[in-house]
Short mmCIF file of C-alpha atoms and ligand atoms in Angstrom, two decimals:
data_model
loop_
_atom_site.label_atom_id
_atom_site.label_comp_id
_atom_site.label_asym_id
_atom_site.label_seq_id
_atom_site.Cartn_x
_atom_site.Cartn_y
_atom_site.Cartn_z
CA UNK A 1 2.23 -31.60 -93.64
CA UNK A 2 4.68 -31.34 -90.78
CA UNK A 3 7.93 -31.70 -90.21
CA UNK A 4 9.74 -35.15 -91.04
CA UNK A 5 12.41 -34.76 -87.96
CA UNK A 6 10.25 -32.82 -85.41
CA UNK A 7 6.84 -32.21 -84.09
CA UNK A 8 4.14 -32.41 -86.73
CA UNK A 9 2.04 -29.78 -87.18
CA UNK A 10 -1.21 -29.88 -89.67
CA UNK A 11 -3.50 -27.40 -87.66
CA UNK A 12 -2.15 -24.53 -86.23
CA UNK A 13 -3.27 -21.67 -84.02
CA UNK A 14 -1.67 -18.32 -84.76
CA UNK A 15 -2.66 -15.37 -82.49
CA UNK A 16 -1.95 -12.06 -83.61
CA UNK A 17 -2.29 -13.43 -87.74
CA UNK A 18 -3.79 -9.48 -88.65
CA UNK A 19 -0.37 -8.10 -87.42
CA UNK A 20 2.50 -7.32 -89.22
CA UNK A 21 4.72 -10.58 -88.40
CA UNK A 22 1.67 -12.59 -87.45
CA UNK A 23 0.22 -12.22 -91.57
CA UNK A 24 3.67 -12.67 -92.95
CA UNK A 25 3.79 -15.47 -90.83
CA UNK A 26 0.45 -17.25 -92.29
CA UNK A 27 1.10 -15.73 -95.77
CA UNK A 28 4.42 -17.89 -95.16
CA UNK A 29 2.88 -21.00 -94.01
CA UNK A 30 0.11 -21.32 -96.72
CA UNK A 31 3.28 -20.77 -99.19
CA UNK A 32 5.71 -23.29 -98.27
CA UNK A 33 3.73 -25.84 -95.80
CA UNK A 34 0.87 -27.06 -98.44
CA UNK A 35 -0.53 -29.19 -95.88
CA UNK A 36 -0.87 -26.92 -93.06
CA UNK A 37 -4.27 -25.33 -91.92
CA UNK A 38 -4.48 -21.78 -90.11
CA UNK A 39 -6.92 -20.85 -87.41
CA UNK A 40 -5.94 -17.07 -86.40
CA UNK A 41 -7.04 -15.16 -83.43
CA UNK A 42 -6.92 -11.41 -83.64
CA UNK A 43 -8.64 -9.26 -81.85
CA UNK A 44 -8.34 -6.08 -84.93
CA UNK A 45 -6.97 -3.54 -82.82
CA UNK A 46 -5.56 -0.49 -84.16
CA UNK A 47 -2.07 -2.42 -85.66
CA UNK A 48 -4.58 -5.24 -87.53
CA UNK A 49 -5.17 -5.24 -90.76
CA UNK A 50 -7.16 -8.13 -91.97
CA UNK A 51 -6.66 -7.62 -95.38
CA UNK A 52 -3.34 -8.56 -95.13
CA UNK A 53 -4.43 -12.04 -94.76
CA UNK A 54 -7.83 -11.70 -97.21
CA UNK A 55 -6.65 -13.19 -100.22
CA UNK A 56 -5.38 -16.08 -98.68
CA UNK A 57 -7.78 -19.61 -99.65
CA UNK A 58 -10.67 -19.96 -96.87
CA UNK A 59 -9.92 -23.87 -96.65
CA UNK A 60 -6.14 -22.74 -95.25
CA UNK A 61 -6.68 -19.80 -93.38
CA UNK A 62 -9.83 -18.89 -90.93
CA UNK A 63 -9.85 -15.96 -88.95
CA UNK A 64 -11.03 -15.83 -85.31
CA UNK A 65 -12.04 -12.16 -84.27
CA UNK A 66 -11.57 -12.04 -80.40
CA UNK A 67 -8.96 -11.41 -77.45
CA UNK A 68 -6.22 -13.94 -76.65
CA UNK A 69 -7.64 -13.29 -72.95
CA UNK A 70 -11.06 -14.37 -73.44
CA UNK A 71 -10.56 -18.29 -71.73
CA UNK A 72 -13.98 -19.50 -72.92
CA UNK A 73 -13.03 -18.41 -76.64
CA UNK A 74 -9.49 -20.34 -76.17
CA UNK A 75 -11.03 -23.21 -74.43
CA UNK A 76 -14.12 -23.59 -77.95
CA UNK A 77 -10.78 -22.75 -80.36
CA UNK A 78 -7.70 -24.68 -79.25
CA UNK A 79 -9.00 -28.37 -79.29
CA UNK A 80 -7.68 -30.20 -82.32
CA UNK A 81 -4.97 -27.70 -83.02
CA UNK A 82 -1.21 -29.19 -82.80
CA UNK A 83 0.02 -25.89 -81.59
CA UNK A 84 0.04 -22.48 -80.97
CA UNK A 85 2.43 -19.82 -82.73
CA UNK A 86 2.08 -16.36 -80.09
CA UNK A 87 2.46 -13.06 -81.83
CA UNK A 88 -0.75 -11.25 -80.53
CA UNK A 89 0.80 -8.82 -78.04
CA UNK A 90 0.93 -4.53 -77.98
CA UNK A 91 3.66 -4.18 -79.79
CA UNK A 92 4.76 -0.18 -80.15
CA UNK A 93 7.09 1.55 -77.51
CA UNK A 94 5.76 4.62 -77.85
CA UNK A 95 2.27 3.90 -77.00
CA UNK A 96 3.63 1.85 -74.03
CA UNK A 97 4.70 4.78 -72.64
CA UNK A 98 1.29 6.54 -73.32
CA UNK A 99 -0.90 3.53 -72.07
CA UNK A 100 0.99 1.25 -70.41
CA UNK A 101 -2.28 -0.15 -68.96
CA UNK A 102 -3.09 -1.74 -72.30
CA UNK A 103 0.12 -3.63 -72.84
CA UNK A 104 0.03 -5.40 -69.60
CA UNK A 105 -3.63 -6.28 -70.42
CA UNK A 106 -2.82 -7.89 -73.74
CA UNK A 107 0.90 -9.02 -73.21
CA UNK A 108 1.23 -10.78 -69.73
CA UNK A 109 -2.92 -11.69 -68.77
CA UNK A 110 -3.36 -12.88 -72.75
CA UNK A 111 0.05 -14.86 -72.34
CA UNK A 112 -1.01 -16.51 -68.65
CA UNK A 113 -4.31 -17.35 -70.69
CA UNK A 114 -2.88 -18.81 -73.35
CA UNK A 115 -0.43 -21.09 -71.21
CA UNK A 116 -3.57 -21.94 -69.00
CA UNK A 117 -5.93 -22.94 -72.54
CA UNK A 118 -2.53 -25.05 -73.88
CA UNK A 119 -2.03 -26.81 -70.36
CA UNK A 120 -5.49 -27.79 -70.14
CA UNK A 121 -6.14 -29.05 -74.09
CA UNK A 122 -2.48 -30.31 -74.41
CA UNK A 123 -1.08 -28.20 -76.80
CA UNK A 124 2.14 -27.27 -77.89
CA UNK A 125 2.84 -23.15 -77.76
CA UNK A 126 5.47 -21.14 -79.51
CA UNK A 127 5.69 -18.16 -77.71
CA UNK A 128 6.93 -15.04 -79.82
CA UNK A 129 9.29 -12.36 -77.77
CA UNK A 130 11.62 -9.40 -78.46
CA UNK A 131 15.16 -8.61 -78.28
CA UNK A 132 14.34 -6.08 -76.10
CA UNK A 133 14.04 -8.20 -73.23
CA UNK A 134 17.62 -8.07 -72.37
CA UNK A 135 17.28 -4.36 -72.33
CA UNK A 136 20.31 -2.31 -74.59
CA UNK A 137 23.97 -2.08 -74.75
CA UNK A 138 26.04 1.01 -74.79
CA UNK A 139 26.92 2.05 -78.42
CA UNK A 140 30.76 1.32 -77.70
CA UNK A 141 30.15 -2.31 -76.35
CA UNK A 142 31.37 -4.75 -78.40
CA UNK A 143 28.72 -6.94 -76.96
CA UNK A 144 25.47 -9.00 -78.48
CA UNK A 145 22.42 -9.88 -76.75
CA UNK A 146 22.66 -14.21 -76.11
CA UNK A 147 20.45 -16.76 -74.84
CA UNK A 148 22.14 -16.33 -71.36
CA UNK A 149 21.74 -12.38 -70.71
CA UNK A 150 20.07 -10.93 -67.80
CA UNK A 151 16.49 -10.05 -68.36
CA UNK A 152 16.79 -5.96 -67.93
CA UNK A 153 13.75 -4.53 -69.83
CA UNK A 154 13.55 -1.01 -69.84
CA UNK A 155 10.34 0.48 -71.29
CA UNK A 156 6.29 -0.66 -70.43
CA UNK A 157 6.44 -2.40 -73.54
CA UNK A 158 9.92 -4.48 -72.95
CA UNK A 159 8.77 -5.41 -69.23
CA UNK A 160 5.56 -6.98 -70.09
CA UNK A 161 7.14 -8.82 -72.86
CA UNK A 162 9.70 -10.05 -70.44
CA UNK A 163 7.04 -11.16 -67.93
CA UNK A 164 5.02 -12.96 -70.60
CA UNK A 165 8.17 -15.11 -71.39
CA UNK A 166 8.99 -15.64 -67.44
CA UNK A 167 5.51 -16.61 -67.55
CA UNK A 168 5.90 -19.63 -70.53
CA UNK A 169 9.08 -20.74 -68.65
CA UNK A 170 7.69 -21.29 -65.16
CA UNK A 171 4.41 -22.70 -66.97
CA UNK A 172 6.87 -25.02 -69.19
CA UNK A 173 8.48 -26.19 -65.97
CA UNK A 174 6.12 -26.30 -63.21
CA UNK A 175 3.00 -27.69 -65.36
CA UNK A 176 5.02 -29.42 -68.46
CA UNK A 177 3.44 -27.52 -71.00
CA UNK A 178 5.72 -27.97 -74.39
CA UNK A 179 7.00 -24.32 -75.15
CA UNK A 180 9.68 -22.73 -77.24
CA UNK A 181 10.34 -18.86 -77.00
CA UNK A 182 11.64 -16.63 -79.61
CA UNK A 183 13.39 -13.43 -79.09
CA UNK A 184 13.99 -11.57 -82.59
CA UNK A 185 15.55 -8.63 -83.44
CA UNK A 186 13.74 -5.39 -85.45
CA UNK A 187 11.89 -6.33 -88.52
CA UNK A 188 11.19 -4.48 -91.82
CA UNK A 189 8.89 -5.69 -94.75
CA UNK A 190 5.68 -5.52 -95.87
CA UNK A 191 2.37 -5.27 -94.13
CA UNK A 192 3.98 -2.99 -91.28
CA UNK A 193 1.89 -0.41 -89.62
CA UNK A 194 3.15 2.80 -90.41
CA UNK A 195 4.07 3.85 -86.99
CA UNK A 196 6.64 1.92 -86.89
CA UNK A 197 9.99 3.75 -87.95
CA UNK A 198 10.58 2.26 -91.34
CA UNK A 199 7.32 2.36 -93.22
CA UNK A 200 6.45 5.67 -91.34
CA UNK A 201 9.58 7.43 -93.38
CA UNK A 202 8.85 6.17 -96.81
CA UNK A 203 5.53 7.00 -96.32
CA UNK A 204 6.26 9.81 -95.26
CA UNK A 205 8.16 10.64 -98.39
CA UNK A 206 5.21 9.33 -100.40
CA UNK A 207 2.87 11.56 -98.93
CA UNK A 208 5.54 14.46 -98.98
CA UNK A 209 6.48 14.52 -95.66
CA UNK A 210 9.81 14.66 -94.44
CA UNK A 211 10.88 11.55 -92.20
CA UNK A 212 11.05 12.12 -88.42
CA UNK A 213 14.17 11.19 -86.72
CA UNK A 214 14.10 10.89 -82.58
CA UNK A 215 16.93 12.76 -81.28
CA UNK A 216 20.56 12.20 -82.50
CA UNK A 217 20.02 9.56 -84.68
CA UNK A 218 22.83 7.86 -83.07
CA UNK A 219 20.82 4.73 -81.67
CA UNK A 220 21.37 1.63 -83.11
CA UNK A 221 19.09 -1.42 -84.08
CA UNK A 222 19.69 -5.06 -85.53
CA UNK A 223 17.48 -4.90 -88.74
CA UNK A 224 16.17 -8.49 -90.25
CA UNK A 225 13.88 -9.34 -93.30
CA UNK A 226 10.25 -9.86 -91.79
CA UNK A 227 10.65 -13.40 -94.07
CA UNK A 228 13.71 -14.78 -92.35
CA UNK A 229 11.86 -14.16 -89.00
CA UNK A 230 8.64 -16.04 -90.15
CA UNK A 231 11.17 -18.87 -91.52
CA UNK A 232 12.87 -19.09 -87.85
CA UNK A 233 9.85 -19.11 -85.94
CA UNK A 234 9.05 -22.17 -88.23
CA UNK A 235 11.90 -23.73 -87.65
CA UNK A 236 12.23 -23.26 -84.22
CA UNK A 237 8.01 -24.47 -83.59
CA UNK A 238 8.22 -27.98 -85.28
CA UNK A 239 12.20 -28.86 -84.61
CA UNK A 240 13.60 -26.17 -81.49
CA UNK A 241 13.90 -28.25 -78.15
CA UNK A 242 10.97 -28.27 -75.50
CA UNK A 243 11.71 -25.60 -72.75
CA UNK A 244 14.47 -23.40 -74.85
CA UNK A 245 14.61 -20.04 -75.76
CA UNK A 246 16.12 -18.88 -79.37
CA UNK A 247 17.52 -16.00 -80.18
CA UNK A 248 17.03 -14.26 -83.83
CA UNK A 249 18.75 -12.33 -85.90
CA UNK A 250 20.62 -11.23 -89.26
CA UNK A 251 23.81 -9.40 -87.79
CA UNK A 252 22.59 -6.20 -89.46
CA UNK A 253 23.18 -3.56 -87.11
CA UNK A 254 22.46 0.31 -88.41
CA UNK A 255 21.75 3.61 -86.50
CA UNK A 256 18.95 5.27 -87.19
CA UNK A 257 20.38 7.76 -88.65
CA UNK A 258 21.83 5.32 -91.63
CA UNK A 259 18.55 3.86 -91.95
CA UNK A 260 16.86 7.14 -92.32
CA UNK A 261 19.70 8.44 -95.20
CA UNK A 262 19.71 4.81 -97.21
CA UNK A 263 15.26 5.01 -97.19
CA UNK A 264 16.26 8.92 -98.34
CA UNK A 265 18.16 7.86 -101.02
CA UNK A 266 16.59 4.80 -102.54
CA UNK A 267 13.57 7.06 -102.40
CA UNK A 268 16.01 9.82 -104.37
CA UNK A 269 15.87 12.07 -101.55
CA UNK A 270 18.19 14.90 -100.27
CA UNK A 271 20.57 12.94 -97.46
CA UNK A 272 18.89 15.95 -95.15
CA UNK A 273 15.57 15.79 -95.76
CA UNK A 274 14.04 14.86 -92.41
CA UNK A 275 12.74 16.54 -89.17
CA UNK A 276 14.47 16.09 -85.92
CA UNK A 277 11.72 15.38 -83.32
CA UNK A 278 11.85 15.04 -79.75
CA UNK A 279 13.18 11.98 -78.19
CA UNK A 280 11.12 8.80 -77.09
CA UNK A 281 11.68 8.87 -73.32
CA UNK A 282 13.83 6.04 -71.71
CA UNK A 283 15.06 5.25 -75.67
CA UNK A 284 17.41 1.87 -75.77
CA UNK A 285 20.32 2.72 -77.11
CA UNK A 286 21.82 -0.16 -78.96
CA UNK A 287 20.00 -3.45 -79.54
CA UNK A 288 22.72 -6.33 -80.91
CA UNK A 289 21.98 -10.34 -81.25
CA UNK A 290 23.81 -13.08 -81.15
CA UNK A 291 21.62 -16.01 -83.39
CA UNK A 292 24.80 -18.27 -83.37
CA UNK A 293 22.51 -20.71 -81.30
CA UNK A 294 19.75 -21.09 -83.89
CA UNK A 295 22.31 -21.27 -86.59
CA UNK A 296 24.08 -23.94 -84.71
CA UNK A 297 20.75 -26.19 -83.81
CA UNK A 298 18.01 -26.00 -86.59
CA UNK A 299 20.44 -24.92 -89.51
CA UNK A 300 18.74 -21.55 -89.83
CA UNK A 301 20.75 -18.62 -91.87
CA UNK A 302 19.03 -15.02 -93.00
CA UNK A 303 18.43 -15.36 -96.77
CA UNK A 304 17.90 -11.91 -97.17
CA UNK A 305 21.45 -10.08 -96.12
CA UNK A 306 21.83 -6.53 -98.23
CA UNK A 307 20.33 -4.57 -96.41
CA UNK A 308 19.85 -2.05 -99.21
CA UNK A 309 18.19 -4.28 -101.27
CA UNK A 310 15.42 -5.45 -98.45
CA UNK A 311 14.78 -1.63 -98.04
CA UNK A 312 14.16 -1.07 -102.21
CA UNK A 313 11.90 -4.09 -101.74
CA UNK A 314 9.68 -2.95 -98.81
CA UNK A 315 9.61 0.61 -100.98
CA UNK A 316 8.45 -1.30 -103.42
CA UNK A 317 5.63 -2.36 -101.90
CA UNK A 318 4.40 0.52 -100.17
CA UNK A 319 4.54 2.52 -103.79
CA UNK A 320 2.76 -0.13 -104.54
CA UNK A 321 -0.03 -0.99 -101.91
CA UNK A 322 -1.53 2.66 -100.62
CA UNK A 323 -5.07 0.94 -100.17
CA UNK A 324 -3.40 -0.92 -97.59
CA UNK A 325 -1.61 1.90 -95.66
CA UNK A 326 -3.25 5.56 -96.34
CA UNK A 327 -6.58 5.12 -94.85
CA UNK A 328 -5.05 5.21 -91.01
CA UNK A 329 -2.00 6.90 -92.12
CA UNK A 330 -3.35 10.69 -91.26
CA UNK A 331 -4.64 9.64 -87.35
CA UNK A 332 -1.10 8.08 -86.68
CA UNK A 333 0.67 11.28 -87.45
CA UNK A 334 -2.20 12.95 -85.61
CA UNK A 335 -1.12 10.40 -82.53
CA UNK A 336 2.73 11.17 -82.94
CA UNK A 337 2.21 15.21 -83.41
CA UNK A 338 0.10 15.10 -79.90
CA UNK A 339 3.40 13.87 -78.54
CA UNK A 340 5.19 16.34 -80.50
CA UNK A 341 7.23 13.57 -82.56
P1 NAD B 1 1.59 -5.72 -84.55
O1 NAD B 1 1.29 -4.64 -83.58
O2 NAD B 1 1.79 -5.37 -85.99
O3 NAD B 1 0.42 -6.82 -84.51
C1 NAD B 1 -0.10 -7.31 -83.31
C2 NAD B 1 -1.39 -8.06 -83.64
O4 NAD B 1 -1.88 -8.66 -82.42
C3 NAD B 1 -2.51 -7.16 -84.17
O5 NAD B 1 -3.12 -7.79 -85.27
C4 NAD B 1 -3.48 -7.07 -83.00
O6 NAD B 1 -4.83 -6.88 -83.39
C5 NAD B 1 -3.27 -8.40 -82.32
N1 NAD B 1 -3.62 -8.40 -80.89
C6 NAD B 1 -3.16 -7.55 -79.94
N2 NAD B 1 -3.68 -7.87 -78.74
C7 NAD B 1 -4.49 -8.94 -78.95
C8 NAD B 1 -5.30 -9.73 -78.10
N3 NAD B 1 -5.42 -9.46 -76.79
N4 NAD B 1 -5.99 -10.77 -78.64
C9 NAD B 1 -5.90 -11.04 -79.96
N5 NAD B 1 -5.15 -10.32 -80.81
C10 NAD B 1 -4.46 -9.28 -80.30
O7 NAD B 1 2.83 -6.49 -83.97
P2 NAD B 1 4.09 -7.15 -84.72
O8 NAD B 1 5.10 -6.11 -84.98
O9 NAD B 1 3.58 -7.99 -85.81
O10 NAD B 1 4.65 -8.08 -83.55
C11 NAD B 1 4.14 -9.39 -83.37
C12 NAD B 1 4.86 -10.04 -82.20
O11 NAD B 1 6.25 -10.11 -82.46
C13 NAD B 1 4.70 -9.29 -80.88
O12 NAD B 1 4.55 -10.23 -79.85
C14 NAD B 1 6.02 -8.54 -80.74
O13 NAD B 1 6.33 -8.35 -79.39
C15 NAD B 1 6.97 -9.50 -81.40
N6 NAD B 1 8.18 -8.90 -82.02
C16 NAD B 1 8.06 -7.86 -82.92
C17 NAD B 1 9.22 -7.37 -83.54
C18 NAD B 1 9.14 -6.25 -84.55
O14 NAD B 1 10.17 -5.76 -85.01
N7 NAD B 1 7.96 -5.79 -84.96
C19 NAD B 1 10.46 -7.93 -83.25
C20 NAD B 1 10.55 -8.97 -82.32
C21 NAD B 1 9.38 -9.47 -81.72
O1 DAU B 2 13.84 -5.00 -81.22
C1 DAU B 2 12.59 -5.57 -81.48
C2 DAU B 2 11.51 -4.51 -81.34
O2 DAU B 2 11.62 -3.67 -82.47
C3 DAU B 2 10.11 -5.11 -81.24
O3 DAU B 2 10.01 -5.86 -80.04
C4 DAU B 2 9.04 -4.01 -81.25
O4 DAU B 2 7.76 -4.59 -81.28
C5 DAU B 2 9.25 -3.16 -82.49
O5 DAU B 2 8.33 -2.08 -82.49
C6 DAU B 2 10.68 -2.62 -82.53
O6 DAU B 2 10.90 -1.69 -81.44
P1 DAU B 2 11.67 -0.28 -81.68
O7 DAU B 2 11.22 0.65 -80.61
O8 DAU B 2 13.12 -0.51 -81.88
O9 DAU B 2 11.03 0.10 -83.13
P2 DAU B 2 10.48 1.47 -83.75
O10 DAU B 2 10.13 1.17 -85.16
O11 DAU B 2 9.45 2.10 -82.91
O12 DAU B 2 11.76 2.42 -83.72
C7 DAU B 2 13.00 2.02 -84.25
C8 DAU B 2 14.02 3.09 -83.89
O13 DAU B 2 13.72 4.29 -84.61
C9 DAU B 2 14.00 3.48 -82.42
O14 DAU B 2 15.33 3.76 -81.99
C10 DAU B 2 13.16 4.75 -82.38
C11 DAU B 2 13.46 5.39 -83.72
N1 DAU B 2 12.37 6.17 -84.35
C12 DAU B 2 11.13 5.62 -84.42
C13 DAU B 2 10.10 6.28 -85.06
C14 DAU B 2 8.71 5.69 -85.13
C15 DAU B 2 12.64 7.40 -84.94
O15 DAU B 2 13.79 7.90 -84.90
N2 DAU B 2 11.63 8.07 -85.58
C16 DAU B 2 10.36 7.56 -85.66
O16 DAU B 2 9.50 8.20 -86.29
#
């Protein structure tokens, strides 16, 4: 059932539910919120899996296959559901940069139909953004990303997430439509797609390849447990205030270069054993985030802070899950050697 203190929510929409954060998301819901039922929308592109949802009992958890811009498909959908949880969106940098077309398809017209579908049935929408938003920091600045930076995307990707959540506020304010925003930091975990940079080095190693590192290694990231993100997107949906963004994070900042040594060694690799590859055009430099707000609010805190021990875990499973991985592992190394990464 929902929450005691906040906005109940029994039947929930949740776009994007074949993704990586979208089926730890539902995974999480159908294990701590007994009462709650799951419609998901995915469209299955290339970064779905919908196994990663399979096992999950039918009379929780029905997938929708179709594209969060399709208004007649929100408009039969939407009716009786509480709310909306938003993580269907492009979500790779690289391929923004390859087809930026696509991302502004998916990201900014699937957003404005979303926030047209919730305005018209009355329903709530918890719109899931990036860090990236506020652009990056120089590596020397003590700085963090808060609630009150300047939008300054930098990449196709970035910018169309930025316009999607310039989109939910002016929709939240001009029309009244109830909307929270999240803007999280990088995840790891299971049920990644393996171009993203951690599962595509331990793959990597499993399938004896040597990890790929973009240029000097020297950019850094603010890593956080796929788990505490689906736990603050919880909180934030049934008890964040109407109209406010949140900002999400585990204080975990690494270069790329650590990350790529500590996967080596938990894996019992040489501290050397990678490729230097050429660099992803435009790269941020430094992402860093400031959740003090969210901590302050709804209570949240990261349960899972070693880092080292988050990384053994998502190991872990990809040793232990290849069914889930190999079969598109091959054509997304054939998609990163085209761009000679
Ligand atoms: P992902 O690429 O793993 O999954 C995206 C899912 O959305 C896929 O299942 C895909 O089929 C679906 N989808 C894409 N376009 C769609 C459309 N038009 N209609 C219906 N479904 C569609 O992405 P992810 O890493 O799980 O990210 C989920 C969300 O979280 C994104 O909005 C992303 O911007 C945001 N985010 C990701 C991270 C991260 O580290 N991965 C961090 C912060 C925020
Ligand atoms: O900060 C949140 C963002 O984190 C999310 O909004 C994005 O959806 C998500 O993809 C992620 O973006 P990044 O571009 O930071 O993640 P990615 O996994 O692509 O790369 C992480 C860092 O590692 C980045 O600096 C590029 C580098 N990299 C990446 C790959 C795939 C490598 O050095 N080698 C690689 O093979």
């Amino acid at each position: 059932m929902g929450e005691k203190n906040g906005r109940a929510l029994e039947r929930i929409v949740v776009t994007g539910g074949c993704g990586f954060i979208g089926s730890n998301f539902v995974r999480h819901v159908v294990r701590e919120h007994p009462g709650v039922r799951v419609t998901v929308i995915d469209k299955l592109t290339y970064a779905a899996n919908p196994a990663s949802i399979a096992d999950l009992p039918p009379e929780r958890v029905r997938l929708v296959v179709g594209d969060v811009c399709d208004a007649s498909l929100l408009d039969r959908v939407l009716p009786g559901h509480d709310a909306v949880i938003h993580f269907a969106a492009e979500s790779h940098n690289d391929n923004s940069i390859a087809d930026p077309g696509a991302f502004v398809r998916n990201n900014v017209d699937g957003t404005f139909r979303l926030l047209e579908a919730c305005r018209a049935h009355d329903v709530f929408l918890h719109h899931v953004s990036t860090d990236e938003v506020y652009g990056d920091l120089a590596l020397d600045d003590p700085a963090r990303f808060s609630e009150g930076s300047p939008y300054r995307p930098s990449s196709p990707y970035s910018a169309t997430k930025a316009s999607s959540d310039l989109l939910v506020r002016a929709w939240a304010r001009t029309f009244g439509v109830r909307a929270t925003i999240s803007c999280c930091s990088n995840n790891y975990g299971p049920y990644q797609n393996v171009e993203k940079f951690v599962p595509r080095q331990i793959t990597n190693v499993l399938v004896g390849a040597r990890p790929r590192l973009y240029g000097s290694g020297r950019n850094v990231r603010d890593w956080i447990h796929v788990e505490d993100h689906c736990r603050a997107v919880w909180e934030i949906a049934t008890r964040g205030r109407v109209g406010e963004t949140y900002l999400v994070a585990a204080r975990s900042e690494r270069s790329n270069l650590e990350v790529l040594r500590l996967i080596l060694e938990r894996m019992g690799r040489d501290a050397d054993d990678f490729d230097v590859v050429r660099d992803r055009p435009g790269h941020d430099r430094r992402y860093a985030v400031d959740p003090s707000k969210l901590e302050r609010e709804l209570g949240w805190r990261p349960l899972h802070t070693n880092l080292a021990e988050g990384i053994d875990q998502t190991i872990a499973w990809y040793r232990a899950h290849p069914s889930w991985w190999l079969p598109t592992k091959r054509a997304t190394e054939a998609r990163y050697a085209a761009r000679g990464q």
